[in-house]
Every structure is written in C-alpha cells, then in structure tokens.
Short mmCIF file of C-alpha atoms and ligand atoms in Angstrom, two decimals:
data_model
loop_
_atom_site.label_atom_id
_atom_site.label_comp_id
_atom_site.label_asym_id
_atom_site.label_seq_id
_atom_site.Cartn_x
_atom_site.Cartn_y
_atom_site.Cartn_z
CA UNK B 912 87.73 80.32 97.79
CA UNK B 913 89.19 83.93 96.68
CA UNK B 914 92.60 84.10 97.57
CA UNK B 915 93.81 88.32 97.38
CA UNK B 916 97.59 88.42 97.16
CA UNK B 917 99.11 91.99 97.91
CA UNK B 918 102.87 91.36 97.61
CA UNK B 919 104.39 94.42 99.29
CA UNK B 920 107.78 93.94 97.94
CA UNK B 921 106.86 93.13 94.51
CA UNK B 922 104.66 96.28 94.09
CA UNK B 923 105.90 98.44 96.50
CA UNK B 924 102.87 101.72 97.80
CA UNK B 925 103.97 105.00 96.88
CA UNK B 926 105.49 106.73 100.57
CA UNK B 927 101.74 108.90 101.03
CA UNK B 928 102.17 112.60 99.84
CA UNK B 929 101.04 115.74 101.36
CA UNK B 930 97.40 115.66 99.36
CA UNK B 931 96.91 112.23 101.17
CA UNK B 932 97.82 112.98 104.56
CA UNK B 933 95.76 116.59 104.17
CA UNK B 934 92.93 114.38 102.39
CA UNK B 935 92.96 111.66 105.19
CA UNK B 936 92.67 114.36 108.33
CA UNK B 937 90.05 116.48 106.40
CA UNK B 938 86.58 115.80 107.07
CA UNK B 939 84.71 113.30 104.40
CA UNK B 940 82.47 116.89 103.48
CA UNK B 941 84.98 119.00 102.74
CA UNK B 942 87.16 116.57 100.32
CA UNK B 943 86.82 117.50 96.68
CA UNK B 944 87.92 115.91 93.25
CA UNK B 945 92.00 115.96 94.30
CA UNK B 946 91.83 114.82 97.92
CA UNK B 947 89.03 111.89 97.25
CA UNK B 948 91.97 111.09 93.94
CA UNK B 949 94.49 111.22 97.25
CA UNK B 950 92.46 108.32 98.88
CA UNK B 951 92.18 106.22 96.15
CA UNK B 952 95.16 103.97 96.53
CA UNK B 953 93.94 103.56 100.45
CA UNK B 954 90.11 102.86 99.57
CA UNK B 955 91.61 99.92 97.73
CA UNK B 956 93.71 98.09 100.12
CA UNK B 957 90.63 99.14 102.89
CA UNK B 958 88.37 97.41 100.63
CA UNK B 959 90.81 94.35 100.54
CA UNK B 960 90.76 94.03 104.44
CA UNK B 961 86.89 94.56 104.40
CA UNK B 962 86.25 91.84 101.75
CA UNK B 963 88.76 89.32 103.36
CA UNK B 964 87.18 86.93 106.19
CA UNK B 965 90.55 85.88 107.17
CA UNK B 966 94.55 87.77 106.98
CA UNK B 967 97.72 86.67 106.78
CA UNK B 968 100.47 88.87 107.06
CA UNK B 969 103.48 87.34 106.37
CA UNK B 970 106.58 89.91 106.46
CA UNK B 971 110.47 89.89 107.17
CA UNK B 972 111.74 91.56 110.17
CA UNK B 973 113.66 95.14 109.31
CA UNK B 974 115.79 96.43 112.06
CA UNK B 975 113.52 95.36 115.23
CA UNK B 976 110.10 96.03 113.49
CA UNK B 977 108.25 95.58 110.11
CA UNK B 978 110.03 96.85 106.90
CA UNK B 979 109.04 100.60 105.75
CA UNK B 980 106.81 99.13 102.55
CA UNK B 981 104.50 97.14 105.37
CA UNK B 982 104.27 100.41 107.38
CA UNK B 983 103.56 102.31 104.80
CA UNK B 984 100.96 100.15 103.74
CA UNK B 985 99.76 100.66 107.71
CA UNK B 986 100.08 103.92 106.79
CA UNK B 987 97.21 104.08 103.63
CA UNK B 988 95.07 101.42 105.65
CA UNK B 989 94.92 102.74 109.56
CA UNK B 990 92.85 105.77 108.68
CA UNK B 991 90.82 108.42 110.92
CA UNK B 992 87.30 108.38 110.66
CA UNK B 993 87.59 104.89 108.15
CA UNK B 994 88.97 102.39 109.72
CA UNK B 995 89.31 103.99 113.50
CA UNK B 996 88.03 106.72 115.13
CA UNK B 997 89.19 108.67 117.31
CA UNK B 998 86.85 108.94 121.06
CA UNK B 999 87.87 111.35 124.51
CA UNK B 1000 88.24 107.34 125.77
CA UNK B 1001 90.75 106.60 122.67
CA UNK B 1002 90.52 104.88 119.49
CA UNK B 1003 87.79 102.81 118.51
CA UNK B 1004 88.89 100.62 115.53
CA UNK B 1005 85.17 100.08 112.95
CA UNK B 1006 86.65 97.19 110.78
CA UNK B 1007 84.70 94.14 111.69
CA UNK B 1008 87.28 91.62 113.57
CA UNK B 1009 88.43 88.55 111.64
CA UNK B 1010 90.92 86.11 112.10
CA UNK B 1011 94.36 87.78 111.50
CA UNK B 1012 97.60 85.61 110.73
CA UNK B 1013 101.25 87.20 111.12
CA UNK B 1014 104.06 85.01 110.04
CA UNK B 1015 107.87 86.95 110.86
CA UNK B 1016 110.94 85.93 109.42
CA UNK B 1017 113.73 87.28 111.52
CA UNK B 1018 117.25 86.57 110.46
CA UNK B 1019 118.80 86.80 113.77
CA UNK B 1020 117.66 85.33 116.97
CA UNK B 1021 115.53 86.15 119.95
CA UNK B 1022 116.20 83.26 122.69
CA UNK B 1023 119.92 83.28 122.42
CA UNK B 1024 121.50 85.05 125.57
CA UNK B 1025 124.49 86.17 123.64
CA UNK B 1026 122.70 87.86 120.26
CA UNK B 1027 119.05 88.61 121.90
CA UNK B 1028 117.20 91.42 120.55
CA UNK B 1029 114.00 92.97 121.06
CA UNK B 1030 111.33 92.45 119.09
CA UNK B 1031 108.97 95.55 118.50
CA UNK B 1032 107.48 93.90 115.39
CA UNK B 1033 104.94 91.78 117.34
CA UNK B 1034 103.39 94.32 119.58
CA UNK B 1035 103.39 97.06 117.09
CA UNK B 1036 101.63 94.90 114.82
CA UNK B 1037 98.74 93.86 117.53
CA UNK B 1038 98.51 97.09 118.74
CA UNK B 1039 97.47 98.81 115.15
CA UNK B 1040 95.59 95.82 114.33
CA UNK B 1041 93.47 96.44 117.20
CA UNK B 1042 93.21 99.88 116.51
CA UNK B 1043 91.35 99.73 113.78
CA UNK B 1044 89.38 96.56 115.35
CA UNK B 1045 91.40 93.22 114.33
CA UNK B 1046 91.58 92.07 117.79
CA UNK B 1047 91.85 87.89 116.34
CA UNK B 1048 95.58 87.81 115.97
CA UNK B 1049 97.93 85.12 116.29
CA UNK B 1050 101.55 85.25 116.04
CA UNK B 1051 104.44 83.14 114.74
CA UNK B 1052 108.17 84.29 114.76
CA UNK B 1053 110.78 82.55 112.72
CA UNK B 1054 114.33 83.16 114.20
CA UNK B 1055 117.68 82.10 112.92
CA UNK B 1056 116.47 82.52 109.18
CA UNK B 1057 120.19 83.98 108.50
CA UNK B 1058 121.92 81.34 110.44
CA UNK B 1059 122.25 78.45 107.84
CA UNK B 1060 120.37 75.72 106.67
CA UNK B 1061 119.75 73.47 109.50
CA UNK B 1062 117.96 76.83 110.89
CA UNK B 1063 116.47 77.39 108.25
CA UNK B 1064 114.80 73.62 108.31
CA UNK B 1065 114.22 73.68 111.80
CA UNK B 1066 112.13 77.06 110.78
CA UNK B 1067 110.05 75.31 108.50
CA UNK B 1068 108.98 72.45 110.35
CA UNK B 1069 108.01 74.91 113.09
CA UNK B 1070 106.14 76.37 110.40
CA UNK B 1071 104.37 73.33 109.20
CA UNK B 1072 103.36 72.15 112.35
CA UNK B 1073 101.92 75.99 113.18
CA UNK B 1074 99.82 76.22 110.13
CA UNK B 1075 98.45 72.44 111.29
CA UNK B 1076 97.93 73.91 114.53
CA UNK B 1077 96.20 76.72 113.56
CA UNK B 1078 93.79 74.83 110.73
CA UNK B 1079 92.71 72.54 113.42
CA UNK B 1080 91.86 75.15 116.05
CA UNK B 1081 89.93 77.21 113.04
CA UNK B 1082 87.91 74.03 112.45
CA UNK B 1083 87.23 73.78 115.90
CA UNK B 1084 85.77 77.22 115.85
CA UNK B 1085 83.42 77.11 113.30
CA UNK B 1086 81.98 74.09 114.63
CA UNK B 1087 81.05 75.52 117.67
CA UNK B 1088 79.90 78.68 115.84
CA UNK B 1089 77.48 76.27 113.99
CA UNK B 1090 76.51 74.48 117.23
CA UNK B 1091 75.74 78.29 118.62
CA UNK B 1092 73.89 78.88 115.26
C1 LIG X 1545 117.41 96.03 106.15
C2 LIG X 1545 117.37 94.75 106.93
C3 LIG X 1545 117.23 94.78 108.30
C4 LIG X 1545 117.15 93.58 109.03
N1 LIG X 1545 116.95 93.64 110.38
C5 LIG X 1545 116.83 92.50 111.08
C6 LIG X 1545 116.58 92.53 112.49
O1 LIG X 1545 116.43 93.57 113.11
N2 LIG X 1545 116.51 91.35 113.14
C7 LIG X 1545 116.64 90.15 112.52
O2 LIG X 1545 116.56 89.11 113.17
N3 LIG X 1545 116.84 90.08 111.18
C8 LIG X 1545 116.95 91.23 110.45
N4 LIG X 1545 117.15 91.17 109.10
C9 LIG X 1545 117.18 89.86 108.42
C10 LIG X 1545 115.81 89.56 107.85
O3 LIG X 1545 114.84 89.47 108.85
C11 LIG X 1545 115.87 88.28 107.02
O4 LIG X 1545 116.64 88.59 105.91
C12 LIG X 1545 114.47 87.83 106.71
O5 LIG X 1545 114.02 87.05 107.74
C13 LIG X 1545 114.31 87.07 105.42
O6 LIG X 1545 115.12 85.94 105.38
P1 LIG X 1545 115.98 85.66 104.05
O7 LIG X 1545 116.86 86.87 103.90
O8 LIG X 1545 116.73 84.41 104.33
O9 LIG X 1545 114.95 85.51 102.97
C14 LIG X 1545 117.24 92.35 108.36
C15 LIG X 1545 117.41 92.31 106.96
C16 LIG X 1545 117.48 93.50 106.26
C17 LIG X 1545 117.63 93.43 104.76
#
C-alpha cells in the first residue's frame, strides 16, 4: 500500500497569487506558458486526491474552523472547471467519491454548557468536500485537547476505538462490494 503524506504545517502552500486565481477562472484555451506555471502547485495536490482511494484529513481546529494553511490548500484543490463545475442548478463536484476521513483536534470543548462553542470546521469541511464530489465523509472531533492530560487520554482512547470502528465497517463494505461483484 502507497501511503501520500502532505503535512500542511511542515511545508506550508504558498497563499495563491494573482496569476493563479486569474489562471484558475480563465478558460483551459486561453491559458498560456505563465498561467498553466500558475496551476502547477494545484495540478499536484489534485493529482494526489485523484490517485488516493481513501483520505484522511487530520487537522487542528483554528478559531472555530480549519487553520489558514488547510484552507489554503482548499483553496489550490477546489477548482472551477477541475474539480467542480459550476451548473444554473449549482455545483457539480467531478472527483470520483472515495472514502474521506477527518480527524479534529480542538483544544477547547464543545459539550460543556459553560465554554461551548460552535464548530464551523465540520460542516465547512463536508460541504467543500462535496463540492467537488467527496460525498463519503466521516467525522471525528477531539475536544478538551488543551485541558490536561487525563483529556488528553480520554481523547485517545476515543480515538483508538474510532479508527477500530471505522476499519471494521470498511471491511464490511468491501465484502459486500465483492458479494455485488
Ligand atoms: C491560533 C489558534 C486558534 C485556536 N482556536 C481554537 C478554537 O477555536 N477552538 C478550540 O477548541 N481550540 C482552538 N485552538 C487549540 C487547538 O485546537 C489545539 O491547540 C489543537 O487541538 C492541537 O492540540 P495541541 O496544541 O495540544 O497539539 C486554537 C489554537 C491556535 C494556535
């Protein structure tokens, strides 16, 4: 198995320019040399998302929704006309849908009464999934991640038994996809 590791944080994208956003709205005929240079940086992480049969996405939580280095990278990869296009019905994502893993560390809390907070991270990250047509996503959020260590421990074994979870319902899948084969 090919494992492709982009680490965000690590290797931070470039914020996109002015050639790429002109290069990205122009139509594929009229690009020359300089704007199809503009898209390279995008075709690359596209072509990561193509050649993957599963994603995981595992990111921090940055002031109520993802940090700006995994929007920006949202940013190269949610294209018009590559990875969505754009219909008088809406968008129409054209990535082939594939099982799509988000894990979110949040350092604060959601369920406490007295600290709650709102979480745009989740539902911004299904909806532009789904836009460009990764409709297979689950969800885990981490809370408390800030809070000390027994937090922190009750995190992971949430964590552990999640990934178990979600190994044994993935089995489960393909066998029936063979049984439909
Ligand atoms: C700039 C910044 C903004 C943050 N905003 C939030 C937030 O809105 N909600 C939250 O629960 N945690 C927030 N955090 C805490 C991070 O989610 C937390 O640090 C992250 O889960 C990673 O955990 P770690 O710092 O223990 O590695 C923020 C952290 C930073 C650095």
């Amino acid at each position: 198995m090919l494992i492709t590791e982009r680490d965000l944080s690590q290797w931070p994208p470039p914020y996109p320019d002015q050639t790429f956003v002109e290069a990205s709205l122009m139509a594929e005929k009229e690009r020359g040399a300089r704007e199809l240079a503009a898209l390279t940086y995008s075709e690359t992480l596209i072509a990561e998302l193509e050649a993957a049969d599963l994603i995981v996405i595992d990111t921090p939580m940055h002031n109520f929704i993802v940090p700006s280095v995994l929007k920006t990278w949202v940013d190269y990869v949610a294209r018009p006309g590559r990875t969505f296009r754009s219909t008088p019905e809406g968008k129409v994502g054209l990535l082939s849908d594939r099982p799509v893993f988000t894990i979110i560390a949040c350092g604060g809390s959601f369920s406490a009464p007295s600290a709650e907070q709102t979480d745009f991270l989740t539902p911004y990250l299904h909806y532009v999934l789904a836009t460009m047509g990764l409709h297979d996503v689950s969800s885990l959020r981490l809370e408390n991640l800030r809070r000390g260590a027994v937090a922190i421990e009750r995190a992971e074994a949430q964590l552990a038994a999640w990934i178990v979870d979600q190994a044994a319902s993935w089995k489960k899948r393909q066998r029936s996809d063979c049984r439909i084969a």
